Amino acid sequence: MEKVLLLGDEAIAQGAIDAGISGIYAYPGTPSTEIMEYVITSDEAQKNNIRSGWASNEKTAMEASLGMSYVGKRSIVCMKHVGLNVAADAFINSAITGANGGLIVVVADDPSMHSSQNEQDSRFFGQFAMIPVLEPSNQQEAYDMMHYGFDLSEKFGIPVLMRITTRLAHSRSGVVKKTRRKQNEISLPKTANQFILLPSNARKRFRLLLDNQPGFLKDSESSPFNKLYQGKDSSLGIIASGIAYNYLMENFSDRDIPYPVLKVGQYPLPKHQVSDLYEQCDEILILEDGYPMIEETINSYFGLGKKIKGRIEGTLQRDGELNPNKVASALGFVLEETLEMPGLVAPRPPKLCKGCPHIYSYNALNDALAPYTKGRVFSDIGCYTLGALEPFEAINTCVDMGASITMAKGAADAGFVPAISVIGDSTFTHSGMTGLLDAVNDNSPITVIILDNGTVAMTGGQKSQATGKIEKICEAIGVEKDHIVVMDPSPKWHEKNLEAFKKEIDYQGVSVIIPRRECLHTATQKIRDEKKKKELENIQN
Amino acid sequence: MKQDIILAGVGGQGILSIAASIGTAAINQGLFLKQAEVHGMSQRGGDVHSDLRISDKEIASDLIPAGKADLIISVEPMEALRYLPMLSKDGWLITNIVPYVNIPDYPEIDDILKEVKKIKNHIAIDANKVAMDIGSRRSANIVILGAASPYLDLKFEELQNAIRQIFNRKGDKVVDLNLKALEMGREFANNFLKN
C-alpha cells in the first residue's frame, strides 16, 4: 500500500478515517490539534461524509462521540491531557455504559510542558476508568492502532483510550496505509438500558466492567503491541513503553541490545510478560515518558524484591520528557562531552505578535488599574496568557480553562474589589459561561474582559465557537445591557477605551468588556484563502 | 548513510519549509525520515527548532542525541549558537548572519559572529541580502537551504524537485524564485569555502 509522510497526529487521523469512523469530535489543544485539522481538510473524509469540526469543549466532544457510539457508529474524540480533566465526567462514565460502535478517546500528553500547565499522565485516567489503553511508539503504530483499537473497542463493548506524547504527535515519518474499512450501519445497543446509569443499572454495568478486567488483561498479554524480546545478558531487564522504546533503541547500533526488553504498547500492563522478565533478570529498568505508572505498578506487584530502577527510584529524573541522552545515562553509558552553548545566547520566550490586539487591551487595562494595588487580574488560557510577561505583566493568574471569571468572583466575594477577569472568546464559550452565570446570580462586583480575536489563536487559528455570539450570551446570562461594552483595541482608541475600562471597573456589579479585533494571523490567512479561491475560480472559468 | 540535522530559527521564519523541502527530497530518494517539530506556544516569536533525521536504515528516535548532529541549519545567528551542544565535533554550522531582534537583551551581532567563526566547519551567509538581490525577500530560508545543500547527502536535483512540489500551489513565479534562491545559496556556500 501507499506510503505517506505524516505527523503522529495525522497518522492517527488517517488511521481513524481508514478504520471506518463516522465522526470525529475535539477541542483544539497542543499537542492534539492536528488530528482534527487533518480530518477537516481531508477530501477523503468529506467524500465519505465523516463528521468533523470543533466542539465547544472536550466534555461536549466526548459526549457527542459517545452518542455516535450509542447508535453503533465508530467515532473518535481527541484532546490534550488537561482536556481530559474537562471531559472526565463523561469519560469515566463511558466505561460504565460501555461503547456500542467503536469509540477511541485520543489524549495527547505534554511532558516537559512545552505548551501546558502540567504534565499529567493520561494512562492513569485509563487505569482509573479501568479500560484498555494503547500507547504507540511511532507513527506507523499510531496508524495501525486505530484499526486495532476500534476492533478492540467493539470486541469488549468498551471505549479505548489512546495516549500519545508531544514528540510523537509532532514528529513526521513515513506511514504505510491499509485498505479503508466501511463505516458501520446504525444499530442500537444490544442491552437496551446499558446507557441508563440509574444506580440499579449502573451497579450491574460496573460489575460487568469488573468482570471484563481479566479479559482486558488477557488481550493485552496476547497483543502484538506488547512484546518480550529475549537477551543474553540477564543482569538487567528493561521495560520500555510508547516512545521511550525508540530512545532505548537509539542507544544500541543496529538495535542490538544484550538485555531482555519488554516493549509495552497496550494496557493493562501484560502481567505474564512482566513476570517473565522479572523472574529472569537481576534488576529492572523502566523507561516511560510521563509519570512512573509502570514503576508504581511493578513495585506494588512485587514489593521490595529486586531493584526496580526508574523515575521513583531516581535513576531517571522524576519530571520532564525522556530523550536519548537521559536513557543513555540510565543505561550507565558515559556521555561524550559536547560543545557548549556560548554564554551570550539570550533566552527568547514566546510573546504577543507585533500589532496583536491584546497588546492594546493590556495597555488600556494597565493604565486603568494604575491607581489600585497590584494582583487584581485573574486570567485564563490562550495567547493572552503571554500578558503575564514583560513588558505587560498585566495578569496575575492562569490556572485552567474558565477559571478567570470564577476566581475573580471568589476574590470579589471576599471583599477584594476591583477584581478583573481576562478571558479569550473561545475560552469563554469553552468554560467561562457558567462562571459568569454564578457571578450574575450573586451580583459579584467583577469586570470580565472577553478578548475577542475571533479565533482560537494559540493553537493556530481554529474556528472559535464564540464568534458573533458573545454579547447575546452575556445578555441572556443576565449581564445588564448597559454594562456590556464592545471596543476596538487599537492604539488610536486608547483614551476612549481607558475611560470605558475605568467606568466599568468602578461599577459595583457584573460588567463585561469585549475588546474586538481579529487575530492578525487569522486575518492574513483569510486574505490568502480569498486570493487562492479567486485564482481557482479564474482557472475554472 | 545517516544524517542528523538541527533546523533552528524564530517562530515564523520558515524553518518548517526547509524541513519540508529536505523531507520531500529524502522520501523521493527512498530514504527513511523522522522530523520532530515544535508547534504551539513557542511559535509566537519564541525560539523554535526541528530535529530532522534521514537515513537509509529505519530510524529509532525522533530526537537527535546531544553532540550527534551532522548539521545545524539556522535562519538566525543567535539561534544557531543555541543548539551548539547538539553539534558533533566534525559537524557543519550553516547560518544566516542577519539577527532577528525581538528581545531587549539581544547580544551584539559582532560577538555572535565571533562565536560562529569559532566553529571549525561553518558557513555564514547574509541570506536576506541574497534573497533581496533576486527580488524575493521571503526566500531567505531557501537561500540558507541552498547554502547547506553541498553538505546534505541528497541529490541537488531532488532538492529542486522538492521545491517544485512544495511551492507548486503558490504558482510558477514563487517556484522559480525559490529555485533561484536555492541556487544562489549553493553558489555562495561553494565560494565561501574558496575564500
XYZ file of C-alpha atoms in Angstrom:
736
model
C 0.000 0.000 0.000
C 0.839 3.671 -0.362
C 3.432 5.221 1.996
C 2.758 8.783 3.163
C 4.688 11.257 5.285
C 2.584 12.066 8.367
C 2.849 13.685 11.785
C 1.901 11.302 14.603
C -1.335 13.289 14.952
C -2.013 12.971 11.228
C -1.277 9.232 11.293
C -3.992 8.863 13.939
C -6.418 10.902 11.831
C -5.721 8.922 8.652
C -5.880 5.686 10.668
C -9.280 6.662 12.040
C -10.581 7.539 8.560
C -9.335 4.201 7.239
C -10.777 2.312 10.231
C -14.258 3.483 9.234
C -15.138 6.282 11.631
C -18.338 8.187 11.001
C -17.271 11.191 13.038
C -14.555 12.970 14.980
C -15.025 15.456 17.840
C -12.420 17.660 19.521
C -11.498 20.961 21.097
C -8.125 22.435 19.997
C -5.217 21.861 22.362
C -1.484 21.431 21.761
C -0.262 18.769 21.008
C -3.539 17.154 19.832
C -4.912 19.835 17.467
C -3.594 18.424 14.172
C -5.740 15.279 14.424
C -8.977 17.185 13.853
C -7.319 19.644 11.449
C -6.268 16.740 9.247
C -9.792 15.314 9.051
C -11.350 18.752 8.447
C -9.116 19.260 5.392
C -9.240 15.655 4.137
C -11.081 15.252 0.823
C -11.434 11.566 1.583
C -13.220 12.343 4.869
C -15.557 14.776 3.127
C -16.389 12.363 0.331
C -17.298 9.720 2.886
C -19.435 12.096 4.947
C -17.258 11.799 8.020
C -18.462 14.366 10.517
C -15.725 16.802 11.590
C -15.474 20.258 13.201
C -14.601 21.816 16.536
C -16.712 21.422 19.678
C -17.204 23.986 22.450
C -15.096 21.956 24.862
C -13.735 18.476 25.493
C -16.758 17.383 27.507
C -19.242 18.184 24.762
C -16.880 16.498 22.283
C -16.636 13.355 24.422
C -20.412 13.174 24.843
C -21.105 13.646 21.145
C -18.616 10.917 20.376
C -20.352 8.644 22.889
C -23.674 9.447 21.229
C -22.283 8.308 17.893
C -21.054 5.120 19.533
C -24.516 4.613 21.111
C -26.075 4.368 17.652
C -23.489 1.831 16.572
C -21.108 4.019 14.556
C -17.381 4.303 15.080
C -16.131 7.639 16.370
C -13.048 9.253 17.794
C -12.658 12.123 20.247
C -9.364 13.991 20.639
C -7.963 16.352 23.254
C -4.840 17.361 25.109
C -4.185 15.851 28.537
C -5.766 18.665 30.558
C -8.777 18.475 28.249
C -9.460 15.022 29.661
C -9.968 16.687 33.054
C -12.789 18.673 31.470
C -14.227 15.561 29.799
C -13.603 13.360 32.834
C -17.243 13.019 33.939
C -18.339 11.709 30.570
C -15.127 9.718 30.111
C -15.256 7.802 33.393
C -18.956 7.081 32.987
C -18.462 5.890 29.414
C -16.505 2.990 30.907
C -19.676 2.068 32.821
C -22.097 2.494 29.910
C -19.665 0.815 27.571
C -19.455 1.509 23.851
C -21.704 0.197 21.097
C -19.936 1.381 17.943
C -16.171 1.518 18.440
C -15.026 4.518 20.467
C -11.435 5.701 20.844
C -10.514 8.600 23.103
C -7.187 10.035 21.932
C -5.332 12.092 24.514
C -2.035 13.846 23.834
C 0.111 14.393 26.923
C 2.744 17.101 27.115
C 5.618 16.013 29.383
C 8.085 18.896 29.877
C 5.081 21.233 29.497
C 6.074 22.667 26.115
C 2.600 24.205 25.838
C 0.760 23.211 29.022
C 0.139 23.876 32.708
C 1.092 20.411 33.963
C 2.490 17.107 32.729
C -0.226 14.743 33.974
C -0.114 11.247 32.510
C -3.366 10.099 30.907
C -2.531 6.421 31.333
C -3.629 6.900 34.950
C -7.016 8.108 33.709
C -7.308 4.934 31.656
C -6.369 2.840 34.661
C -8.839 4.809 36.816
C -11.633 4.204 34.298
C -10.487 0.548 34.059
C -10.444 0.486 30.264
C -7.807 -0.700 27.780
C -5.130 1.854 26.930
C -2.982 1.971 23.783
C 0.362 3.780 23.635
C 2.042 3.811 20.201
C 5.822 4.134 19.929
C 5.874 5.527 16.409
C 3.736 6.982 13.617
C 3.109 3.613 11.967
C 1.882 2.103 15.219
C -0.287 5.158 15.818
C -1.889 4.481 12.442
C -2.185 0.704 12.907
C -3.619 1.083 16.407
C -6.707 2.810 15.020
C -7.859 -0.312 13.168
C -6.750 -2.436 16.096
C -8.257 -0.157 18.750
C -11.693 0.050 17.119
C -11.819 -3.734 16.837
C -10.779 -3.990 20.485
C -13.427 -1.449 21.483
C -16.162 -3.358 19.667
C -14.944 -6.756 20.838
C -15.393 -5.792 24.505
C -18.023 -3.096 24.005
C -15.791 -0.612 25.819
C -14.193 2.759 24.990
C -10.426 2.560 24.414
C -8.007 5.292 25.431
C -5.048 6.080 23.195
C -2.292 8.025 24.876
C 0.453 9.783 22.950
C 3.009 12.417 23.939
C 4.183 15.636 22.263
C 7.153 14.108 20.439
C 5.060 11.552 18.627
C 2.207 13.986 17.989
C 4.525 16.486 16.305
C 7.047 14.255 14.608
C 6.751 13.229 10.977
C 7.592 9.890 9.429
C 6.544 7.563 6.620
C 3.356 5.576 7.229
C 2.043 2.671 5.168
C -1.739 2.822 4.804
C -4.263 -0.012 4.918
C -7.444 -0.541 2.932
C -10.302 1.613 4.188
C -12.961 -0.235 6.144
C -16.620 0.509 5.520
C -18.482 2.565 8.134
C -20.874 0.775 10.492
C -24.628 0.869 9.903
C -26.783 2.444 12.600
C -27.729 -0.107 15.258
C -28.793 0.423 18.863
C -27.030 -1.314 21.774
C -27.985 -4.967 22.382
C -28.643 -4.303 26.057
C -31.430 -1.766 25.928
C -30.717 0.014 29.222
C -26.934 -0.073 29.340
C -26.679 3.671 28.781
C -29.136 4.477 31.607
C -26.843 4.871 34.584
C -29.545 4.749 37.248
C -27.940 3.187 40.321
C -29.654 -0.164 39.729
C -28.297 -0.336 36.164
C -25.001 1.286 36.994
C -24.249 -1.381 39.610
C -24.771 -4.107 37.016
C -22.708 -2.278 34.451
C -19.891 -1.657 36.930
C -19.960 -5.363 37.854
C -19.637 -6.170 34.160
C -16.700 -3.774 33.833
C -15.005 -5.546 36.754
C -15.767 -8.958 35.227
C -14.202 -7.775 31.957
C -10.878 -6.908 33.597
C -9.338 -10.402 33.198
C -10.364 -10.274 29.535
C -8.656 -6.897 29.073
C -5.517 -8.321 30.698
C -5.542 -11.467 28.560
C -5.997 -9.381 25.440
C -3.065 -7.194 26.462
C -0.894 -10.263 27.106
C -1.521 -11.514 23.586
C -1.362 -8.045 21.974
C 1.009 -7.559 19.034
C 1.976 -4.264 20.695
C 3.338 -5.944 23.854
C 6.417 -7.932 23.028
C 9.137 -9.516 25.134
C 12.469 -9.657 23.300
C 14.889 -12.126 24.836
C 18.502 -11.098 25.542
C 21.723 -12.868 26.501
C 22.604 -10.672 29.467
C 20.094 -11.082 32.307
C 21.883 -8.717 34.694
C 19.313 -6.158 33.583
C 15.791 -6.357 32.177
C 14.241 -3.306 30.519
C 10.596 -2.302 30.202
C 10.072 0.500 27.687
C 6.648 1.904 26.878
C 5.488 4.078 23.996
C 8.061 6.451 22.567
C 10.606 5.571 25.284
C 11.276 2.371 23.312
C 12.762 4.465 20.469
C 15.154 6.245 22.819
C 16.288 2.847 24.073
C 16.872 1.562 20.522
C 18.756 4.742 19.629
C 21.423 3.800 22.146
C 22.316 0.479 20.510
C 23.630 0.451 16.962
C 21.660 -1.906 14.742
C 19.232 -2.354 17.644
C 21.498 -4.991 19.097
C 20.572 -4.965 22.798
C 22.148 -7.565 25.081
C 19.365 -7.309 27.696
C 15.846 -8.735 27.613
C 13.421 -5.951 26.691
C 9.663 -5.766 27.172
C 8.136 -3.273 24.750
C 4.778 -2.047 26.072
C 2.100 -0.551 23.829
C -1.108 -1.788 25.450
C -2.503 -1.730 28.994
C -3.451 -3.158 31.443
C 0.216 -3.995 31.793
C 0.814 -7.525 30.404
C 1.402 -9.253 33.733
C 2.571 -12.517 32.189
C 5.423 -10.889 30.247
C 6.320 -8.625 33.161
C 6.605 -11.683 35.442
C 8.725 -13.483 32.859
C 11.145 -10.543 32.653
C 11.195 -10.071 36.429
C 11.952 -13.740 37.082
C 14.890 -13.938 34.690
C 16.626 -10.615 35.380
C 18.634 -9.312 38.345
C 17.420 -5.726 38.054
C 14.677 -3.997 36.100
C 14.988 -0.584 34.408
C 11.752 1.135 33.488
C 11.626 3.708 30.703
C 8.308 5.518 30.409
C 7.526 9.054 29.248
C 5.381 10.847 31.799
C 4.598 9.675 35.318
C 6.124 6.442 36.696
C 2.985 4.358 36.211
C 4.627 1.058 35.277
C 7.205 1.525 38.003
C 4.474 2.034 40.604
C 2.560 -0.986 39.389
C 5.572 -3.273 39.463
C 6.637 -2.073 42.869
C 3.188 -2.936 44.119
C 3.238 -6.342 42.401
C 6.495 -7.401 43.944
C 7.082 -5.177 46.956
C 10.731 -4.765 47.894
C 12.175 -7.656 45.909
C 14.592 -6.948 43.098
C 15.773 -3.470 42.363
C 13.386 -1.539 40.109
C 15.159 1.405 38.509
C 13.155 4.322 37.167
C 11.759 7.736 37.960
C 10.655 6.974 41.540
C 13.856 5.158 42.421
C 15.868 8.054 40.945
C 17.871 6.561 38.043
C 15.764 8.839 35.843
C 14.646 12.353 36.632
C 11.104 12.408 38.062
C 9.887 15.251 35.803
C 10.349 16.198 32.154
C 10.158 14.172 28.967
C 12.670 11.471 28.161
C 15.249 11.733 25.379
C 18.038 9.529 24.021
C 20.604 11.086 26.372
C 18.601 10.595 29.554
C 18.065 6.975 28.571
C 21.799 6.569 27.814
C 22.645 7.797 31.323
C 20.083 5.438 32.819
C 21.791 2.574 30.983
C 25.086 3.613 32.545
C 26.659 4.927 29.347
C 29.093 7.778 29.784
C 28.025 10.718 27.654
C 30.662 12.321 25.481
C 31.449 15.944 26.112
C 29.665 18.264 23.724
C 30.219 21.818 22.565
C 28.844 24.387 24.956
C 26.216 26.994 24.290
C 28.051 30.358 24.372
C 27.112 32.434 27.398
C 25.875 35.324 25.291
C 22.887 33.380 23.927
C 19.828 35.000 25.476
C 16.523 33.244 26.119
C 13.844 34.039 23.581
C 10.473 33.370 25.183
C 7.282 33.473 23.110
C 5.498 36.810 23.053
C 2.457 38.578 21.659
C 2.901 39.267 17.947
C 3.674 42.784 16.753
C 0.365 44.623 16.361
C -1.617 41.945 18.262
C -4.915 43.396 19.528
C -4.238 42.010 23.030
C -1.319 44.456 23.382
C -3.682 47.426 23.269
C -6.228 45.813 25.578
C -3.480 45.272 28.149
C -2.117 48.810 27.709
C -5.563 50.256 28.486
C -6.172 47.820 31.352
C -2.791 48.547 32.954
C -3.479 52.288 32.803
C -6.965 51.838 34.228
C -5.629 49.800 37.142
C -2.707 52.140 37.872
C -4.422 53.766 40.907
C -5.041 50.395 42.608
C -2.770 47.942 44.405
C -1.386 45.055 42.319
C -2.594 41.474 41.935
C -6.141 42.073 40.706
C -6.228 40.418 37.290
C -7.367 36.810 37.021
C -6.632 35.445 33.601
C -7.051 32.331 31.558
C -5.578 30.110 28.868
C -4.681 31.409 25.415
C -2.263 33.762 23.636
C -3.257 36.473 26.092
C -1.612 34.495 28.900
C 1.597 35.943 27.427
C 0.381 39.219 29.002
C 1.980 37.829 32.170
C 5.418 38.518 30.694
C 7.300 41.759 30.181
C 6.559 44.440 29.179
C 2.916 43.979 30.216
C 2.998 41.980 33.442
C -0.722 42.572 33.268
C -2.148 39.341 34.715
C -1.785 37.514 37.984
C -3.299 34.067 37.441
C -3.669 31.351 34.809
C -4.984 28.035 36.136
C -7.489 26.218 33.951
C -9.974 26.967 31.186
C -12.589 29.397 32.535
C -11.020 29.935 35.972
C -10.508 33.657 35.371
C -14.176 34.525 35.894
C -14.808 32.278 38.878
C -11.548 33.156 40.630
C -12.268 36.877 40.182
C -15.704 36.192 41.652
C -14.206 34.426 44.692
C -11.778 37.281 45.261
C -14.548 39.888 44.897
C -16.816 37.886 47.219
C -14.017 38.085 49.789
C -14.065 41.886 49.507
C -11.121 42.244 47.094
C -12.584 44.841 44.737
C -11.931 45.654 41.962
C -11.333 42.124 40.708
C -10.823 41.706 36.972
C -11.176 38.673 34.755
C -9.378 38.433 31.399
C -10.538 35.596 29.167
C -10.468 34.865 25.437
C -13.535 34.420 23.249
C -13.117 30.685 22.739
C -12.144 30.050 26.364
C -15.307 31.924 27.361
C -17.596 29.571 25.453
C -15.443 26.583 26.485
C -15.852 27.039 30.243
C -16.474 30.686 31.099
C -20.224 30.986 30.593
C -21.301 29.001 33.667
C -18.964 31.030 35.875
C -20.447 34.232 34.517
C -23.910 32.937 35.468
C -22.667 32.370 39.042
C -21.331 35.930 39.155
C -24.597 37.371 37.819
C -26.688 35.345 40.267
C -24.606 36.655 43.180
C -24.201 40.123 41.668
C -20.468 39.816 42.346
C -18.672 43.088 41.547
C -16.329 41.843 38.820
C -15.260 43.180 35.455
C -14.978 40.468 32.832
C -12.848 41.336 29.819
C -13.539 38.972 26.938
C -10.714 39.430 24.433
C -12.425 38.606 21.147
C -9.929 37.981 18.360
C -12.399 35.786 16.515
C -10.336 32.602 16.625
C -8.612 30.007 18.785
C -5.258 31.703 18.274
C -2.690 29.924 20.405
C -3.306 26.545 18.788
C -3.007 28.001 15.286
C -6.265 29.733 14.393
C -9.101 27.240 14.660
C -12.729 28.309 14.393
C -13.983 29.881 17.621
C -17.423 28.726 18.758
C -17.995 32.171 20.290
C -17.778 34.214 17.120
C -20.790 36.508 16.681
C -22.481 35.303 19.875
C -20.726 36.873 22.862
C -22.967 39.895 23.592
C -26.120 37.820 23.214
C -24.764 35.113 25.514
C -23.793 37.658 28.181
C -27.143 39.375 27.947
C -29.022 36.088 28.152
C -26.985 35.070 31.189
C -28.201 38.276 32.833
C -25.452 40.851 32.460
C -27.144 44.255 32.162
C -27.096 45.547 28.612
C -25.630 48.893 29.734
C -22.671 47.063 31.156
C -21.766 45.104 28.064
C -19.222 47.295 26.275
C -17.662 46.488 22.913
C -14.477 48.310 21.908
C -11.811 48.292 19.218
C -8.439 47.574 20.840
C -6.379 49.822 18.579
C -3.832 52.402 19.746
C -5.870 55.266 18.286
C -8.745 54.485 20.659
C -6.557 54.195 23.765
C -8.044 57.169 25.661
C -11.606 56.216 24.863
C -11.002 52.589 25.829
C -9.250 53.641 29.023
C -12.334 55.657 30.065
C -14.587 52.671 29.370
C -12.344 50.410 31.450
C -12.348 52.900 34.344
C -16.106 53.256 34.250
C -16.821 49.524 34.289
C -14.172 48.822 36.935
C -15.977 51.367 39.154
C -19.338 49.651 38.610
C -20.351 47.519 41.595
C -21.887 44.645 39.663
C -21.029 42.327 36.790
C -19.811 44.138 33.734
C -18.413 42.723 30.514
C -15.971 44.489 28.208
C -15.360 42.985 24.792
C -12.248 44.313 23.022
C -12.839 43.007 19.500
C -10.316 42.866 16.666
C -9.353 39.857 14.593
C -6.116 37.986 15.241
C -3.526 39.169 12.696
C -2.670 35.612 11.688
C -6.300 34.731 11.044
C -6.889 37.946 9.122
C -3.813 37.333 6.933
C -4.830 33.730 6.366
C -8.313 34.833 5.290
C -6.842 37.222 2.717
C -4.609 34.418 1.394
C -7.501 31.970 1.232
C -9.647 34.502 -0.627
C -6.851 35.111 -3.118
C -6.407 31.384 -3.663
C -10.157 30.917 -4.111
C -10.288 33.683 -6.727
C -7.301 32.207 -8.594
C -9.030 28.827 -8.616
C -12.243 30.391 -9.931
C -10.275 32.152 -12.655
C -8.702 28.863 -13.701
C -12.080 27.130 -13.736
C -13.686 29.888 -15.787
C 24.087 6.670 5.168
C 22.631 8.674 8.063
C 22.357 12.432 8.589
C 21.076 14.234 11.639
C 20.114 17.859 11.124
C 19.011 20.565 13.547
C 16.956 23.329 11.940
C 16.823 26.488 14.007
C 15.186 29.871 13.930
C 12.488 32.060 15.429
C 8.786 31.214 15.184
C 7.506 32.396 11.795
C 10.890 32.395 9.985
C 10.039 29.431 7.815
C 12.140 26.584 9.175
C 9.265 24.199 8.517
C 9.518 24.981 4.773
C 13.193 23.988 4.907
C 12.212 20.836 6.774
C 9.513 20.022 4.244
C 11.951 20.507 1.328
C 14.614 18.232 2.812
C 11.957 15.737 3.909
C 10.321 15.557 0.494
C 13.694 15.160 -1.238
C 14.668 12.393 1.193
C 11.427 10.487 0.731
C 11.626 10.826 -3.069
C 15.140 9.389 -2.849
C 13.732 6.388 -0.971
C 15.273 7.263 2.396
C 13.784 6.907 5.874
C 12.923 10.121 7.670
C 11.913 11.369 11.099
C 11.249 15.002 11.757
C 10.229 16.417 15.128
C 8.681 19.893 15.023
C 7.662 22.485 17.563
C 4.035 23.572 17.471
C 2.061 25.658 19.927
C 3.158 28.419 22.259
C 6.796 28.795 21.092
C 5.660 29.595 17.572
C 4.681 33.046 18.835
C 8.082 34.707 18.271
C 9.963 32.261 20.505
C 12.934 30.096 19.598
C 11.934 27.093 17.502
C 13.844 24.139 16.171
C 13.227 20.922 14.369
C 15.136 17.646 14.618
C 15.404 16.165 11.142
C 16.894 12.720 10.626
C 17.413 10.968 7.311
C 18.873 7.517 6.833
C 18.919 4.525 4.523
C 18.000 2.392 7.564
C 14.988 2.643 9.847
C 15.404 5.447 12.427
C 14.675 4.822 16.107
C 14.445 8.121 17.987
C 12.502 11.179 16.840
C 15.006 13.286 18.777
C 18.709 13.629 17.918
C 21.073 12.771 20.787
C 23.264 15.636 22.048
C 26.576 16.013 20.206
C 25.421 13.878 17.276
C 24.022 16.379 14.785
C 25.882 16.442 11.469
C 24.493 19.854 10.581
C 22.898 22.858 12.183
C 20.990 24.911 9.628
C 19.834 28.187 11.124
C 17.962 31.134 9.690
C 19.111 33.310 12.613
C 22.652 33.626 14.016
C 21.973 33.593 17.774
C 19.620 30.649 17.331
C 22.427 28.778 15.543
C 24.524 29.038 18.696
C 21.704 27.883 20.975
C 21.993 24.359 19.570
C 25.813 24.006 19.568
C 25.604 21.295 22.263
C 23.769 19.222 19.652
C 26.517 19.526 17.006
C 29.079 16.756 16.541
C 32.751 17.665 16.651
C 33.051 17.455 12.845
C 29.604 18.857 12.156
C 28.798 21.826 9.939
C 27.116 25.043 11.078
C 25.291 26.882 8.299
C 23.687 30.101 9.409
C 22.165 33.344 8.329
C 24.049 36.351 9.763
C 21.033 38.667 9.940
C 19.765 38.931 13.512
C 16.083 38.777 14.382
C 15.851 41.147 17.310
C 12.649 40.771 19.303
C 14.103 40.723 22.805
C 15.580 43.633 24.767
C 18.838 41.870 25.719
C 19.833 40.675 22.235
C 23.666 40.445 22.203
C 25.973 42.419 19.894
C 25.897 40.838 16.438
C 29.703 41.040 16.161
C 30.052 38.961 19.314
C 27.635 36.402 17.903
C 29.537 36.151 14.635
C 32.812 35.726 16.553
C 31.285 32.666 18.197
C 30.107 31.348 14.832
C 33.638 31.666 13.428
C 34.994 29.588 16.309
C 33.248 26.586 14.797
C 35.714 24.786 12.539
C 33.180 23.980 9.823
C 30.886 26.926 9.315
C 29.208 28.908 6.583
C 27.874 32.354 7.446
C 25.680 33.987 4.837
C 23.643 37.155 4.576
C 20.649 35.263 3.265
C 18.361 38.289 3.463
C 20.601 40.224 1.083
C 20.850 37.318 -1.350
C 17.065 36.958 -1.236
C 16.577 40.705 -1.787
C 19.004 40.657 -4.732
C 16.855 38.133 -6.539
C 13.751 40.119 -5.577
C 12.252 37.649 -3.141
C 12.545 38.867 0.432
C 10.603 35.884 1.726
C 13.004 33.306 0.261
C 15.838 33.844 2.769
C 15.065 30.463 4.297
C 15.523 28.703 0.953
C 18.800 30.611 0.395
C 20.004 29.054 3.659
C 18.854 25.647 2.466
C 20.859 26.214 -0.734
C 23.929 27.126 1.328
C 23.505 23.881 3.264
C 22.883 21.768 0.169
C 26.544 20.840 -0.547
C 26.611 19.121 2.860
C 23.341 17.234 2.560
C 23.513 13.622 1.414
C 20.785 14.397 -1.089
C 20.936 14.874 -4.823
C 20.636 18.570 -5.699
C 18.042 17.698 -8.381
C 15.922 16.047 -5.678
C 16.031 19.251 -3.627
C 14.986 21.200 -6.726
C 12.144 18.772 -7.338
C 11.075 19.073 -3.704
C 10.937 22.885 -4.030
C 8.784 22.486 -7.153
C 6.475 20.095 -5.305
C 6.135 22.206 -2.149
C 5.675 25.622 -3.739
C 3.655 24.349 -6.704
C 0.378 25.541 -5.167
C 1.713 29.099 -4.916
C 2.297 29.426 -8.659
C 5.179 29.267 -11.141
C 6.651 32.619 -10.124
C 7.097 31.550 -6.499
C 8.573 28.210 -7.621
C 11.100 29.969 -9.875
C 12.121 32.475 -7.195
C 12.697 29.712 -4.687
C 14.684 27.635 -7.177
C 16.814 30.716 -7.830
C 17.192 31.246 -4.049
C 18.320 27.630 -3.678
C 20.931 28.010 -6.420
C 22.253 31.331 -5.124
C 22.644 29.882 -1.632
C 24.528 26.900 -3.006
C 26.789 29.112 -5.089
C 27.530 31.292 -2.062
C 28.494 28.264 0.036
C 30.847 26.968 -2.635
C 32.531 30.382 -2.968
C 32.632 30.870 0.811
C 34.959 27.912 1.154
C 37.252 29.087 -1.638
C 37.791 32.461 0.060
